[in-house]
PDB file of N, CA and C in Angstrom:
ATOM      1  N   MET A   1       7.345 -42.131  -5.785  1.00  0.00           N
ATOM      2  CA  MET A   1       7.166 -40.966  -4.948  1.00  0.00           C
ATOM      3  C   MET A   1       7.422 -41.381  -3.529  1.00  0.00           C
ATOM      4  N   THR A   2       8.300 -40.655  -2.852  1.00  0.00           N
ATOM      5  CA  THR A   2       8.587 -40.925  -1.436  1.00  0.00           C
ATOM      6  C   THR A   2       7.693 -40.159  -0.517  1.00  0.00           C
ATOM      7  N   GLN A   3       7.812 -40.476   0.737  1.00  0.00           N
ATOM      8  CA  GLN A   3       6.959 -39.818   1.752  1.00  0.00           C
ATOM      9  C   GLN A   3       7.309 -38.338   1.822  1.00  0.00           C
ATOM     10  N   ASN A   4       8.505 -37.957   1.577  1.00  0.00           N
ATOM     11  CA  ASN A   4       8.970 -36.548   1.681  1.00  0.00           C
ATOM     12  C   ASN A   4       8.458 -35.679   0.521  1.00  0.00           C
ATOM     13  N   ASP A   5       8.030 -36.287  -0.568  1.00  0.00           N
ATOM     14  CA  ASP A   5       7.539 -35.526  -1.739  1.00  0.00           C
ATOM     15  C   ASP A   5       6.141 -35.067  -1.554  1.00  0.00           C
ATOM     16  N   VAL A   6       5.395 -35.610  -0.602  1.00  0.00           N
ATOM     17  CA  VAL A   6       3.981 -35.261  -0.424  1.00  0.00           C
ATOM     18  C   VAL A   6       3.881 -34.019   0.451  1.00  0.00           C
ATOM     19  N   LEU A   7       3.087 -33.026   0.031  1.00  0.00           N
ATOM     20  CA  LEU A   7       2.856 -31.824   0.852  1.00  0.00           C
ATOM     21  C   LEU A   7       1.840 -32.142   1.909  1.00  0.00           C
ATOM     22  N   PRO A   8       1.951 -31.539   3.086  1.00  0.00           N
ATOM     23  CA  PRO A   8       0.866 -31.703   4.073  1.00  0.00           C
ATOM     24  C   PRO A   8      -0.477 -31.217   3.515  1.00  0.00           C
ATOM     25  N   SER A   9      -1.571 -31.598   4.128  1.00  0.00           N
ATOM     26  CA  SER A   9      -2.839 -31.227   3.545  1.00  0.00           C
ATOM     27  C   SER A   9      -3.123 -29.765   3.745  1.00  0.00           C
ATOM     28  N   ASP A  10      -2.527 -29.059   4.723  1.00  0.00           N
ATOM     29  CA  ASP A  10      -2.785 -27.621   4.919  1.00  0.00           C
ATOM     30  C   ASP A  10      -1.685 -26.727   4.304  1.00  0.00           C
ATOM     31  N   ALA A  11      -0.779 -27.313   3.488  1.00  0.00           N
ATOM     32  CA  ALA A  11       0.257 -26.502   2.873  1.00  0.00           C
ATOM     33  C   ALA A  11      -0.302 -25.757   1.657  1.00  0.00           C
ATOM     34  N   ASP A  12       0.199 -24.536   1.469  1.00  0.00           N
ATOM     35  CA  ASP A  12      -0.205 -23.733   0.408  1.00  0.00           C
ATOM     36  C   ASP A  12       0.823 -23.813  -0.736  1.00  0.00           C
ATOM     37  N   PRO A  13       0.506 -24.400  -1.865  1.00  0.00           N
ATOM     38  CA  PRO A  13       1.500 -24.585  -2.926  1.00  0.00           C
ATOM     39  C   PRO A  13       1.918 -23.246  -3.530  1.00  0.00           C
ATOM     40  N   THR A  14       1.136 -22.231  -3.397  1.00  0.00           N
ATOM     41  CA  THR A  14       1.433 -20.923  -4.013  1.00  0.00           C
ATOM     42  C   THR A  14       1.775 -19.891  -2.991  1.00  0.00           C
ATOM     43  N   TRP A  15       2.408 -20.318  -1.891  1.00  0.00           N
ATOM     44  CA  TRP A  15       2.667 -19.366  -0.838  1.00  0.00           C
ATOM     45  C   TRP A  15       3.646 -18.267  -1.221  1.00  0.00           C
ATOM     46  N   TRP A  16       4.483 -18.463  -2.221  1.00  0.00           N
ATOM     47  CA  TRP A  16       5.514 -17.543  -2.631  1.00  0.00           C
ATOM     48  C   TRP A  16       5.095 -16.446  -3.580  1.00  0.00           C
ATOM     49  N   LYS A  17       3.890 -16.516  -4.092  1.00  0.00           N
ATOM     50  CA  LYS A  17       3.512 -15.522  -5.169  1.00  0.00           C
ATOM     51  C   LYS A  17       3.355 -14.109  -4.648  1.00  0.00           C
ATOM     52  N   ALA A  18       2.603 -13.906  -3.548  1.00  0.00           N
ATOM     53  CA  ALA A  18       2.387 -12.543  -3.033  1.00  0.00           C
ATOM     54  C   ALA A  18       3.744 -11.911  -2.545  1.00  0.00           C
ATOM     55  N   PRO A  19       4.573 -12.624  -1.772  1.00  0.00           N
ATOM     56  CA  PRO A  19       5.863 -11.998  -1.348  1.00  0.00           C
ATOM     57  C   PRO A  19       6.755 -11.722  -2.589  1.00  0.00           C
ATOM     58  N   LEU A  20       6.712 -12.597  -3.572  1.00  0.00           N
ATOM     59  CA  LEU A  20       7.595 -12.403  -4.744  1.00  0.00           C
ATOM     60  C   LEU A  20       7.198 -11.143  -5.523  1.00  0.00           C
ATOM     61  N   VAL A  21       5.911 -10.975  -5.766  1.00  0.00           N
ATOM     62  CA  VAL A  21       5.421  -9.821  -6.508  1.00  0.00           C
ATOM     63  C   VAL A  21       5.716  -8.537  -5.748  1.00  0.00           C
ATOM     64  N   ALA A  22       5.468  -8.500  -4.468  1.00  0.00           N
ATOM     65  CA  ALA A  22       5.769  -7.324  -3.659  1.00  0.00           C
ATOM     66  C   ALA A  22       7.265  -7.020  -3.618  1.00  0.00           C
ATOM     67  N   THR A  23       8.096  -8.053  -3.529  1.00  0.00           N
ATOM     68  CA  THR A  23       9.506  -7.831  -3.419  1.00  0.00           C
ATOM     69  C   THR A  23      10.060  -7.341  -4.730  1.00  0.00           C
ATOM     70  N   VAL A  24       9.622  -7.934  -5.865  1.00  0.00           N
ATOM     71  CA  VAL A  24      10.144  -7.522  -7.142  1.00  0.00           C
ATOM     72  C   VAL A  24       9.754  -6.060  -7.398  1.00  0.00           C
ATOM     73  N   ALA A  25       8.550  -5.641  -6.976  1.00  0.00           N
ATOM     74  CA  ALA A  25       8.172  -4.233  -7.220  1.00  0.00           C
ATOM     75  C   ALA A  25       8.769  -3.319  -6.202  1.00  0.00           C
ATOM     76  N   GLY A  26       8.945  -3.733  -4.947  1.00  0.00           N
ATOM     77  CA  GLY A  26       9.374  -2.835  -3.883  1.00  0.00           C
ATOM     78  C   GLY A  26      10.851  -2.823  -3.596  1.00  0.00           C
ATOM     79  N   LEU A  27      11.587  -3.881  -3.954  1.00  0.00           N
ATOM     80  CA  LEU A  27      13.003  -3.946  -3.623  1.00  0.00           C
ATOM     81  C   LEU A  27      13.847  -2.882  -4.383  1.00  0.00           C
ATOM     82  N   PRO A  28      13.640  -2.614  -5.673  1.00  0.00           N
ATOM     83  CA  PRO A  28      14.379  -1.575  -6.288  1.00  0.00           C
ATOM     84  C   PRO A  28      14.159  -0.203  -5.616  1.00  0.00           C
ATOM     85  N   LEU A  29      12.913   0.072  -5.250  1.00  0.00           N
ATOM     86  CA  LEU A  29      12.632   1.336  -4.541  1.00  0.00           C
ATOM     87  C   LEU A  29      13.304   1.385  -3.234  1.00  0.00           C
ATOM     88  N   LEU A  30      13.290   0.342  -2.473  1.00  0.00           N
ATOM     89  CA  LEU A  30      13.959   0.353  -1.177  1.00  0.00           C
ATOM     90  C   LEU A  30      15.441   0.530  -1.318  1.00  0.00           C
ATOM     91  N   VAL A  31      16.040  -0.136  -2.257  1.00  0.00           N
ATOM     92  CA  VAL A  31      17.510   0.005  -2.469  1.00  0.00           C
ATOM     93  C   VAL A  31      17.891   1.436  -2.819  1.00  0.00           C
ATOM     94  N   CYS A  32      17.009   2.010  -3.728  1.00  0.00           N
ATOM     95  CA  CYS A  32      17.259   3.367  -4.107  1.00  0.00           C
ATOM     96  C   CYS A  32      17.045   4.351  -2.945  1.00  0.00           C
ATOM     97  N   GLU A  33      16.090   4.087  -2.085  1.00  0.00           N
ATOM     98  CA  GLU A  33      15.817   4.975  -0.958  1.00  0.00           C
ATOM     99  C   GLU A  33      16.918   4.828   0.073  1.00  0.00           C
ATOM    100  N   PHE A  34      17.464   3.625   0.269  1.00  0.00           N
ATOM    101  CA  PHE A  34      18.599   3.483   1.233  1.00  0.00           C
ATOM    102  C   PHE A  34      19.859   4.166   0.697  1.00  0.00           C
ATOM    103  N   VAL A  35      20.074   4.069  -0.597  1.00  0.00           N
ATOM    104  CA  VAL A  35      21.262   4.669  -1.221  1.00  0.00           C
ATOM    105  C   VAL A  35      21.194   6.170  -1.119  1.00  0.00           C
ATOM    106  N   MET A  36      20.004   6.748  -1.353  1.00  0.00           N
ATOM    107  CA  MET A  36      19.803   8.227  -1.294  1.00  0.00           C
ATOM    108  C   MET A  36      19.634   8.729   0.148  1.00  0.00           C
ATOM    109  N   GLY A  37      19.502   7.852   1.061  1.00  0.00           N
ATOM    110  CA  GLY A  37      19.366   8.269   2.472  1.00  0.00           C
ATOM    111  C   GLY A  37      17.941   8.806   2.796  1.00  0.00           C
ATOM    112  N   ALA A  38      16.940   8.257   2.163  1.00  0.00           N
ATOM    113  CA  ALA A  38      15.580   8.735   2.414  1.00  0.00           C
ATOM    114  C   ALA A  38      15.062   8.467   3.776  1.00  0.00           C
ATOM    115  N   GLU A  39      15.590   7.490   4.507  1.00  0.00           N
ATOM    116  CA  GLU A  39      15.109   7.212   5.820  1.00  0.00           C
ATOM    117  C   GLU A  39      15.457   8.317   6.822  1.00  0.00           C
ATOM    118  N   ALA A  40      16.523   9.047   6.507  1.00  0.00           N
ATOM    119  CA  ALA A  40      16.887  10.102   7.443  1.00  0.00           C
ATOM    120  C   ALA A  40      16.403  11.454   6.931  1.00  0.00           C
ATOM    121  N   ALA A  41      16.313  11.634   5.642  1.00  0.00           N
ATOM    122  CA  ALA A  41      15.965  12.908   5.033  1.00  0.00           C
ATOM    123  C   ALA A  41      14.469  13.245   5.083  1.00  0.00           C
ATOM    124  N   LEU A  42      13.616  12.276   5.107  1.00  0.00           N
ATOM    125  CA  LEU A  42      12.200  12.487   5.035  1.00  0.00           C
ATOM    126  C   LEU A  42      11.469  12.570   6.381  1.00  0.00           C
ATOM    127  N   GLY A  43      12.222  12.370   7.429  1.00  0.00           N
ATOM    128  CA  GLY A  43      11.622  12.468   8.749  1.00  0.00           C
ATOM    129  C   GLY A  43      10.645  11.335   9.047  1.00  0.00           C
ATOM    130  N   VAL A  44       9.377  11.711   9.261  1.00  0.00           N
ATOM    131  CA  VAL A  44       8.392  10.739   9.670  1.00  0.00           C
ATOM    132  C   VAL A  44       8.079   9.709   8.557  1.00  0.00           C
ATOM    133  N   VAL A  45       8.091  10.217   7.323  1.00  0.00           N
ATOM    134  CA  VAL A  45       7.841   9.291   6.200  1.00  0.00           C
ATOM    135  C   VAL A  45       8.982   8.383   5.965  1.00  0.00           C
ATOM    136  N   GLY A  46      10.184   8.826   6.325  1.00  0.00           N
ATOM    137  CA  GLY A  46      11.383   7.953   6.191  1.00  0.00           C
ATOM    138  C   GLY A  46      11.269   6.670   6.972  1.00  0.00           C
ATOM    139  N   GLY A  47      10.555   6.697   8.054  1.00  0.00           N
ATOM    140  CA  GLY A  47      10.399   5.444   8.901  1.00  0.00           C
ATOM    141  C   GLY A  47       9.627   4.367   8.083  1.00  0.00           C
ATOM    142  N   ALA A  48       8.902   4.792   7.041  1.00  0.00           N
ATOM    143  CA  ALA A  48       8.187   3.832   6.251  1.00  0.00           C
ATOM    144  C   ALA A  48       9.124   2.903   5.507  1.00  0.00           C
ATOM    145  N   VAL A  49      10.349   3.347   5.278  1.00  0.00           N
ATOM    146  CA  VAL A  49      11.353   2.533   4.629  1.00  0.00           C
ATOM    147  C   VAL A  49      11.690   1.297   5.513  1.00  0.00           C
ATOM    148  N   TYR A  50      11.854   1.547   6.765  1.00  0.00           N
ATOM    149  CA  TYR A  50      12.129   0.413   7.728  1.00  0.00           C
ATOM    150  C   TYR A  50      10.927  -0.516   7.841  1.00  0.00           C
ATOM    151  N   TRP A  51       9.724   0.120   7.908  1.00  0.00           N
ATOM    152  CA  TRP A  51       8.497  -0.749   7.972  1.00  0.00           C
ATOM    153  C   TRP A  51       8.350  -1.578   6.727  1.00  0.00           C
ATOM    154  N   ALA A  52       8.753  -1.024   5.540  1.00  0.00           N
ATOM    155  CA  ALA A  52       8.630  -1.818   4.327  1.00  0.00           C
ATOM    156  C   ALA A  52       9.566  -2.998   4.404  1.00  0.00           C
ATOM    157  N   VAL A  53      10.740  -2.794   4.786  1.00  0.00           N
ATOM    158  CA  VAL A  53      11.706  -3.936   4.829  1.00  0.00           C
ATOM    159  C   VAL A  53      11.187  -4.978   5.816  1.00  0.00           C
ATOM    160  N   GLY A  54      10.715  -4.547   6.996  1.00  0.00           N
ATOM    161  CA  GLY A  54      10.172  -5.538   7.985  1.00  0.00           C
ATOM    162  C   GLY A  54       8.965  -6.258   7.501  1.00  0.00           C
ATOM    163  N   LEU A  55       8.060  -5.631   6.816  1.00  0.00           N
ATOM    164  CA  LEU A  55       6.843  -6.216   6.323  1.00  0.00           C
ATOM    165  C   LEU A  55       7.130  -7.151   5.194  1.00  0.00           C
ATOM    166  N   LEU A  56       8.051  -6.779   4.305  1.00  0.00           N
ATOM    167  CA  LEU A  56       8.399  -7.721   3.217  1.00  0.00           C
ATOM    168  C   LEU A  56       9.114  -8.974   3.745  1.00  0.00           C
ATOM    169  N   ALA A  57       9.934  -8.798   4.747  1.00  0.00           N
ATOM    170  CA  ALA A  57      10.619  -9.936   5.384  1.00  0.00           C
ATOM    171  C   ALA A  57       9.614 -10.811   6.078  1.00  0.00           C
ATOM    172  N   LEU A  58       8.617 -10.137   6.743  1.00  0.00           N
ATOM    173  CA  LEU A  58       7.556 -10.940   7.390  1.00  0.00           C
ATOM    174  C   LEU A  58       6.721 -11.763   6.427  1.00  0.00           C
ATOM    175  N   ALA A  59       6.488 -11.191   5.270  1.00  0.00           N
ATOM    176  CA  ALA A  59       5.685 -11.934   4.274  1.00  0.00           C
ATOM    177  C   ALA A  59       6.411 -13.161   3.787  1.00  0.00           C
ATOM    178  N   TRP A  60       7.731 -13.146   3.740  1.00  0.00           N
ATOM    179  CA  TRP A  60       8.500 -14.308   3.407  1.00  0.00           C
ATOM    180  C   TRP A  60       8.607 -15.370   4.458  1.00  0.00           C
ATOM    181  N   VAL A  61       8.650 -14.968   5.725  1.00  0.00           N
ATOM    182  CA  VAL A  61       8.874 -15.930   6.778  1.00  0.00           C
ATOM    183  C   VAL A  61       7.627 -16.485   7.462  1.00  0.00           C
ATOM    184  N   LEU A  62       6.509 -15.957   7.112  1.00  0.00           N
ATOM    185  CA  LEU A  62       5.246 -16.536   7.666  1.00  0.00           C
ATOM    186  C   LEU A  62       5.112 -17.996   7.272  1.00  0.00           C
ATOM    187  N   PRO A  63       4.356 -18.774   8.065  1.00  0.00           N
ATOM    188  CA  PRO A  63       4.207 -20.197   7.756  1.00  0.00           C
ATOM    189  C   PRO A  63       3.559 -20.394   6.398  1.00  0.00           C
ATOM    190  N   HIS A  64       3.859 -21.459   5.743  1.00  0.00           N
ATOM    191  CA  HIS A  64       3.387 -21.755   4.406  1.00  0.00           C
ATOM    192  C   HIS A  64       2.120 -22.550   4.411  1.00  0.00           C
ATOM    193  N   ARG A  65       1.239 -22.163   5.295  1.00  0.00           N
ATOM    194  CA  ARG A  65      -0.098 -22.867   5.411  1.00  0.00           C
ATOM    195  C   ARG A  65      -1.167 -21.981   4.755  1.00  0.00           C
ATOM    196  N   ARG A  66      -2.250 -22.599   4.352  1.00  0.00           N
ATOM    197  CA  ARG A  66      -3.357 -21.839   3.738  1.00  0.00           C
ATOM    198  C   ARG A  66      -3.987 -20.902   4.757  1.00  0.00           C
ATOM    199  N   SER A  67      -3.967 -21.251   6.002  1.00  0.00           N
ATOM    200  CA  SER A  67      -4.576 -20.355   6.997  1.00  0.00           C
ATOM    201  C   SER A  67      -3.834 -19.039   7.164  1.00  0.00           C
ATOM    202  N   ALA A  68      -2.579 -18.982   6.773  1.00  0.00           N
ATOM    203  CA  ALA A  68      -1.767 -17.735   6.850  1.00  0.00           C
ATOM    204  C   ALA A  68      -1.687 -16.998   5.550  1.00  0.00           C
ATOM    205  N   ARG A  69      -2.496 -17.412   4.523  1.00  0.00           N
ATOM    206  CA  ARG A  69      -2.441 -16.808   3.190  1.00  0.00           C
ATOM    207  C   ARG A  69      -2.782 -15.345   3.235  1.00  0.00           C
ATOM    208  N   MET A  70      -3.875 -14.974   3.942  1.00  0.00           N
ATOM    209  CA  MET A  70      -4.326 -13.570   3.913  1.00  0.00           C
ATOM    210  C   MET A  70      -3.372 -12.693   4.735  1.00  0.00           C
ATOM    211  N   LEU A  71      -2.823 -13.239   5.817  1.00  0.00           N
ATOM    212  CA  LEU A  71      -1.815 -12.464   6.533  1.00  0.00           C
ATOM    213  C   LEU A  71      -0.554 -12.232   5.734  1.00  0.00           C
ATOM    214  N   ARG A  72      -0.165 -13.271   4.960  1.00  0.00           N
ATOM    215  CA  ARG A  72       0.994 -13.103   4.051  1.00  0.00           C
ATOM    216  C   ARG A  72       0.722 -12.077   2.962  1.00  0.00           C
ATOM    217  N   VAL A  73      -0.480 -12.120   2.375  1.00  0.00           N
ATOM    218  CA  VAL A  73      -0.827 -11.157   1.309  1.00  0.00           C
ATOM    219  C   VAL A  73      -0.875  -9.729   1.922  1.00  0.00           C
ATOM    220  N   THR A  74      -1.433  -9.613   3.080  1.00  0.00           N
ATOM    221  CA  THR A  74      -1.569  -8.300   3.760  1.00  0.00           C
ATOM    222  C   THR A  74      -0.205  -7.813   4.076  1.00  0.00           C
ATOM    223  N   ALA A  75       0.692  -8.566   4.603  1.00  0.00           N
ATOM    224  CA  ALA A  75       2.013  -8.132   4.898  1.00  0.00           C
ATOM    225  C   ALA A  75       2.746  -7.674   3.639  1.00  0.00           C
ATOM    226  N   ALA A  76       2.594  -8.423   2.551  1.00  0.00           N
ATOM    227  CA  ALA A  76       3.281  -8.131   1.313  1.00  0.00           C
ATOM    228  C   ALA A  76       2.757  -6.801   0.744  1.00  0.00           C
ATOM    229  N   CYS A  77       1.451  -6.653   0.741  1.00  0.00           N
ATOM    230  CA  CYS A  77       0.865  -5.414   0.199  1.00  0.00           C
ATOM    231  C   CYS A  77       1.207  -4.176   1.103  1.00  0.00           C
ATOM    232  N   ALA A  78       1.154  -4.366   2.352  1.00  0.00           N
ATOM    233  CA  ALA A  78       1.527  -3.226   3.265  1.00  0.00           C
ATOM    234  C   ALA A  78       2.982  -2.858   3.083  1.00  0.00           C
ATOM    235  N   GLY A  79       3.846  -3.866   2.875  1.00  0.00           N
ATOM    236  CA  GLY A  79       5.245  -3.552   2.682  1.00  0.00           C
ATOM    237  C   GLY A  79       5.510  -2.822   1.362  1.00  0.00           C
ATOM    238  N   LEU A  80       4.719  -3.188   0.336  1.00  0.00           N
ATOM    239  CA  LEU A  80       4.830  -2.497  -0.950  1.00  0.00           C
ATOM    240  C   LEU A  80       4.365  -1.117  -0.816  1.00  0.00           C
ATOM    241  N   VAL A  81       3.282  -0.843  -0.104  1.00  0.00           N
ATOM    242  CA  VAL A  81       2.739   0.486   0.090  1.00  0.00           C
ATOM    243  C   VAL A  81       3.763   1.318   0.842  1.00  0.00           C
ATOM    244  N   CYS A  82       4.332   0.736   1.885  1.00  0.00           N
ATOM    245  CA  CYS A  82       5.345   1.478   2.659  1.00  0.00           C
ATOM    246  C   CYS A  82       6.582   1.769   1.852  1.00  0.00           C
ATOM    247  N   ALA A  83       6.881   0.916   0.893  1.00  0.00           N
ATOM    248  CA  ALA A  83       8.049   1.180  -0.042  1.00  0.00           C
ATOM    249  C   ALA A  83       7.756   2.315  -0.967  1.00  0.00           C
ATOM    250  N   ILE A  84       6.508   2.412  -1.393  1.00  0.00           N
ATOM    251  CA  ILE A  84       6.102   3.438  -2.379  1.00  0.00           C
ATOM    252  C   ILE A  84       5.806   4.782  -1.706  1.00  0.00           C
ATOM    253  N   LEU A  85       5.502   4.756  -0.431  1.00  0.00           N
ATOM    254  CA  LEU A  85       5.083   6.007   0.263  1.00  0.00           C
ATOM    255  C   LEU A  85       6.134   7.135   0.188  1.00  0.00           C
ATOM    256  N   PRO A  86       7.410   6.893   0.489  1.00  0.00           N
ATOM    257  CA  PRO A  86       8.392   7.994   0.394  1.00  0.00           C
ATOM    258  C   PRO A  86       8.503   8.545  -1.053  1.00  0.00           C
ATOM    259  N   VAL A  87       8.395   7.691  -2.077  1.00  0.00           N
ATOM    260  CA  VAL A  87       8.503   8.126  -3.438  1.00  0.00           C
ATOM    261  C   VAL A  87       7.260   9.025  -3.786  1.00  0.00           C
ATOM    262  N   LEU A  88       6.099   8.607  -3.301  1.00  0.00           N
ATOM    263  CA  LEU A  88       4.892   9.393  -3.516  1.00  0.00           C
ATOM    264  C   LEU A  88       5.005  10.744  -2.820  1.00  0.00           C
ATOM    265  N   PHE A  89       5.552  10.754  -1.646  1.00  0.00           N
ATOM    266  CA  PHE A  89       5.779  11.977  -0.900  1.00  0.00           C
ATOM    267  C   PHE A  89       6.700  12.984  -1.691  1.00  0.00           C
ATOM    268  N   VAL A  90       7.778  12.470  -2.193  1.00  0.00           N
ATOM    269  CA  VAL A  90       8.684  13.240  -2.942  1.00  0.00           C
ATOM    270  C   VAL A  90       8.060  13.794  -4.250  1.00  0.00           C
ATOM    271  N   VAL A  91       7.297  13.020  -4.913  1.00  0.00           N
ATOM    272  CA  VAL A  91       6.602  13.405  -6.118  1.00  0.00           C
ATOM    273  C   VAL A  91       5.604  14.452  -5.782  1.00  0.00           C
ATOM    274  N   ALA A  92       4.827  14.333  -4.715  1.00  0.00           N
ATOM    275  CA  ALA A  92       3.864  15.330  -4.286  1.00  0.00           C
ATOM    276  C   ALA A  92       4.559  16.665  -3.968  1.00  0.00           C
ATOM    277  N   MET A  93       5.653  16.567  -3.257  1.00  0.00           N
ATOM    278  CA  MET A  93       6.407  17.805  -2.903  1.00  0.00           C
ATOM    279  C   MET A  93       6.940  18.495  -4.141  1.00  0.00           C
ATOM    280  N   ALA A  94       7.392  17.713  -5.108  1.00  0.00           N
ATOM    281  CA  ALA A  94       7.904  18.299  -6.355  1.00  0.00           C
ATOM    282  C   ALA A  94       6.771  18.975  -7.111  1.00  0.00           C
ATOM    283  N   MET A  95       5.595  18.391  -7.117  1.00  0.00           N
ATOM    284  CA  MET A  95       4.460  19.043  -7.784  1.00  0.00           C
ATOM    285  C   MET A  95       4.040  20.326  -7.102  1.00  0.00           C
ATOM    286  N   VAL A  96       4.127  20.381  -5.793  1.00  0.00           N
ATOM    287  CA  VAL A  96       3.809  21.589  -5.069  1.00  0.00           C
ATOM    288  C   VAL A  96       4.823  22.676  -5.347  1.00  0.00           C
ATOM    289  N   TRP A  97       6.109  22.322  -5.357  1.00  0.00           N
ATOM    290  CA  TRP A  97       7.185  23.308  -5.609  1.00  0.00           C
ATOM    291  C   TRP A  97       7.089  23.882  -7.028  1.00  0.00           C
ATOM    292  N   THR A  98       6.764  23.054  -7.975  1.00  0.00           N
ATOM    293  CA  THR A  98       6.747  23.536  -9.373  1.00  0.00           C
ATOM    294  C   THR A  98       5.521  24.324  -9.656  1.00  0.00           C
ATOM    295  N   SER A  99       4.393  24.113  -8.910  1.00  0.00           N
ATOM    296  CA  SER A  99       3.176  24.889  -9.141  1.00  0.00           C
ATOM    297  C   SER A  99       3.231  26.260  -8.496  1.00  0.00           C
ATOM    298  N   ALA A 100       4.112  26.459  -7.586  1.00  0.00           N
ATOM    299  CA  ALA A 100       4.170  27.739  -6.863  1.00  0.00           C
ATOM    300  C   ALA A 100       4.895  28.836  -7.647  1.00  0.00           C
TER     301      ALA A 100
END
């Protein structure tokens, strides 16, 4: 074992789990929303698409230390929620239109 194989004492060996789960769940939604033009069509809620991309990217680039674990999980979860928000808005609007 060389010196480069040893992780620093404050390194988080599972830093990639939260961003990966959020990206796997949110990326197909984001691609679909960009293809359909949801960021322009939904007005205020459409801005959540840009927030989702930014928060998911932030979750990946945060430092890989244990002290940044909660910040990384929070950014990943917030990015996933922002990715799901336009879809939930469209579903809610469809339910309102069909019930009338």
